[in-house]
Amino acid sequence: MAGVLAGMMLPVQTSVNNRLKGYTQSPFIASFISFAVGSTVLLLLTLLTFHNFGIIPEAIAANPWWIWFGGGALGIVFLTNNILLLPRLGSALTVMVTVCGQMVMAILIDQFGWFNLPVHELNLERLLGMALMFFGVFLMQRF
């Protein structure tokens, strides 16, 4: 249920950020404001729940550089592209094409165990599920 609720927030977030883009005249400024507000809220939540901010320098050196920057940078690509796609495709199709993209990458990550994750091999059922998703995109584009 939490996944469904989180998923429901994405088209709302994209719609709000698209409206913000109209006021700022820039998808990048709208994305920046969105991330700045999100970062501020996360900072407050972290302070309120007494989490430690300390990042041990050894942890930075012992882990790949991309784990420190990858999530934020990829979030910018996702958020900004959603802002740019929404007026062209509409909310439903924007969600559908991004979910299809997420599924393609998720299947690849599962298939090859990238990022030290367990392997979940591609099978006929998964392939059929992806094909049905892409057929859904085709139907939404057409009608």
Coordinates of C-alpha atoms in Angstrom, one line a residue:
M1 CA 0.0 0.0 0.0
A2 CA 2.9 2.4 0.8
G3 CA 4.3 1.8 -2.7
V4 CA 0.9 2.7 -4.3
L5 CA 0.7 5.9 -2.2
A6 CA 4.2 6.9 -3.0
G7 CA 3.5 6.2 -6.7
M8 CA 0.4 8.4 -6.5
M9 CA 2.5 11.3 -5.4
L10 CA 4.7 11.3 -8.6
P11 CA 2.0 12.7 -10.9
V12 CA 1.0 15.2 -8.3
Q13 CA 4.7 16.3 -7.8
T14 CA 5.1 16.6 -11.6
S15 CA 2.0 18.7 -11.9
V16 CA 3.0 21.0 -9.1
N17 CA 6.5 21.3 -10.5
N18 CA 5.2 22.0 -14.0
R19 CA 3.1 24.8 -12.5
L20 CA 6.2 26.1 -10.8
K21 CA 8.0 26.0 -14.1
G22 CA 5.4 28.4 -15.5
Y23 CA 6.1 30.9 -12.8
T24 CA 9.9 30.6 -12.8
Q25 CA 10.1 30.2 -16.6
S26 CA 12.7 27.4 -16.2
P27 CA 12.4 23.6 -15.6
F28 CA 15.8 23.8 -14.0
I29 CA 14.8 26.5 -11.5
A30 CA 11.6 24.6 -10.7
S31 CA 13.6 21.4 -10.1
F32 CA 16.1 23.3 -8.0
I33 CA 13.3 24.7 -5.8
S34 CA 11.7 21.3 -5.5
F35 CA 15.0 19.7 -4.4
A36 CA 15.8 22.6 -2.1
V37 CA 12.5 22.3 -0.3
G38 CA 12.8 18.5 -0.2
S39 CA 16.3 18.8 1.3
T40 CA 15.1 21.3 3.9
V41 CA 12.3 19.0 4.9
L42 CA 14.6 16.0 5.1
L43 CA 17.1 18.1 7.2
L44 CA 14.3 19.0 9.6
L45 CA 13.0 15.4 9.8
T46 CA 16.6 14.2 10.5
L47 CA 17.0 16.7 13.3
L48 CA 13.7 15.8 14.8
T49 CA 14.4 12.1 14.8
F50 CA 17.9 12.6 16.3
H51 CA 19.8 11.0 13.5
N52 CA 23.5 11.6 13.4
F53 CA 24.8 13.7 10.5
G54 CA 28.3 12.4 10.9
I55 CA 29.7 10.8 7.8
I56 CA 33.0 9.1 8.6
P57 CA 35.7 10.1 6.2
E58 CA 36.7 6.4 5.9
A59 CA 33.3 5.6 4.7
I60 CA 33.7 8.1 1.8
A61 CA 37.0 6.7 0.8
A62 CA 35.9 3.0 1.2
N63 CA 32.9 3.3 -1.1
P64 CA 32.5 4.1 -4.8
W65 CA 32.2 7.8 -5.6
W66 CA 28.9 7.3 -7.4
I67 CA 26.9 6.2 -4.3
W68 CA 27.4 9.7 -2.8
F69 CA 26.2 11.6 -5.9
G70 CA 24.3 9.2 -8.1
G71 CA 20.9 9.3 -6.5
G72 CA 20.7 13.1 -6.4
A73 CA 22.0 13.5 -10.0
L74 CA 19.6 10.9 -11.3
G75 CA 16.7 12.5 -9.4
I76 CA 17.4 15.7 -11.2
V77 CA 17.2 13.9 -14.6
F78 CA 13.9 12.2 -13.6
L79 CA 12.3 15.3 -12.1
T80 CA 13.3 17.8 -14.8
N81 CA 12.3 15.4 -17.6
N82 CA 8.9 14.9 -16.0
I83 CA 8.4 18.6 -15.9
L84 CA 9.3 18.9 -19.6
L85 CA 7.2 15.9 -20.7
L86 CA 4.0 16.7 -18.8
P87 CA 2.7 19.5 -21.0
R88 CA 3.4 17.5 -24.1
L89 CA 2.2 14.1 -23.1
G90 CA -0.3 14.7 -20.3
S91 CA -0.1 13.3 -16.8
A92 CA -1.1 9.7 -17.5
L93 CA 1.2 9.2 -20.5
T94 CA 4.1 10.9 -18.7
V95 CA 3.7 8.4 -15.8
M96 CA 3.3 5.5 -18.2
V97 CA 6.5 6.2 -20.2
T98 CA 8.5 6.8 -17.1
V99 CA 7.3 3.6 -15.5
C100 CA 8.2 1.7 -18.6
G101 CA 11.6 3.2 -18.5
Q102 CA 11.9 2.2 -14.8
M103 CA 10.8 -1.3 -15.6
V104 CA 13.4 -1.7 -18.4
M105 CA 16.2 -0.6 -16.1
A106 CA 14.8 -2.7 -13.2
I107 CA 14.8 -5.8 -15.4
L108 CA 18.4 -5.1 -16.4
I109 CA 19.4 -4.5 -12.7
D110 CA 17.7 -7.8 -11.7
Q111 CA 19.1 -9.8 -14.6
F112 CA 22.7 -8.8 -14.1
G113 CA 22.7 -8.1 -10.3
W114 CA 24.1 -4.6 -10.8
F115 CA 24.8 -2.6 -7.6
N116 CA 25.4 -5.8 -5.7
L117 CA 21.8 -6.8 -5.8
P118 CA 20.6 -10.4 -6.0
V119 CA 20.0 -11.7 -9.5
H120 CA 16.4 -12.3 -10.6
E121 CA 16.6 -13.7 -14.1
L122 CA 14.4 -12.6 -16.9
N123 CA 11.6 -15.1 -17.6
L124 CA 8.6 -15.3 -19.9
E125 CA 6.2 -13.8 -17.3
R126 CA 8.5 -10.8 -16.7
L127 CA 8.9 -10.3 -20.4
L128 CA 5.1 -10.6 -21.0
G129 CA 4.5 -8.0 -18.2
M130 CA 6.9 -5.6 -19.9
A131 CA 5.3 -6.1 -23.2
L132 CA 1.8 -5.4 -21.8
M133 CA 3.1 -2.2 -20.2
F134 CA 4.5 -1.1 -23.6
F135 CA 1.2 -2.1 -25.2
G136 CA -0.6 0.1 -22.6
V137 CA 1.6 3.1 -23.7
F138 CA 0.7 2.4 -27.3
L139 CA -3.0 2.4 -26.4
M140 CA -2.7 5.6 -24.4
Q141 CA -0.9 7.4 -27.2
R142 CA -3.4 6.2 -29.8
F143 CA -6.6 7.1 -27.9

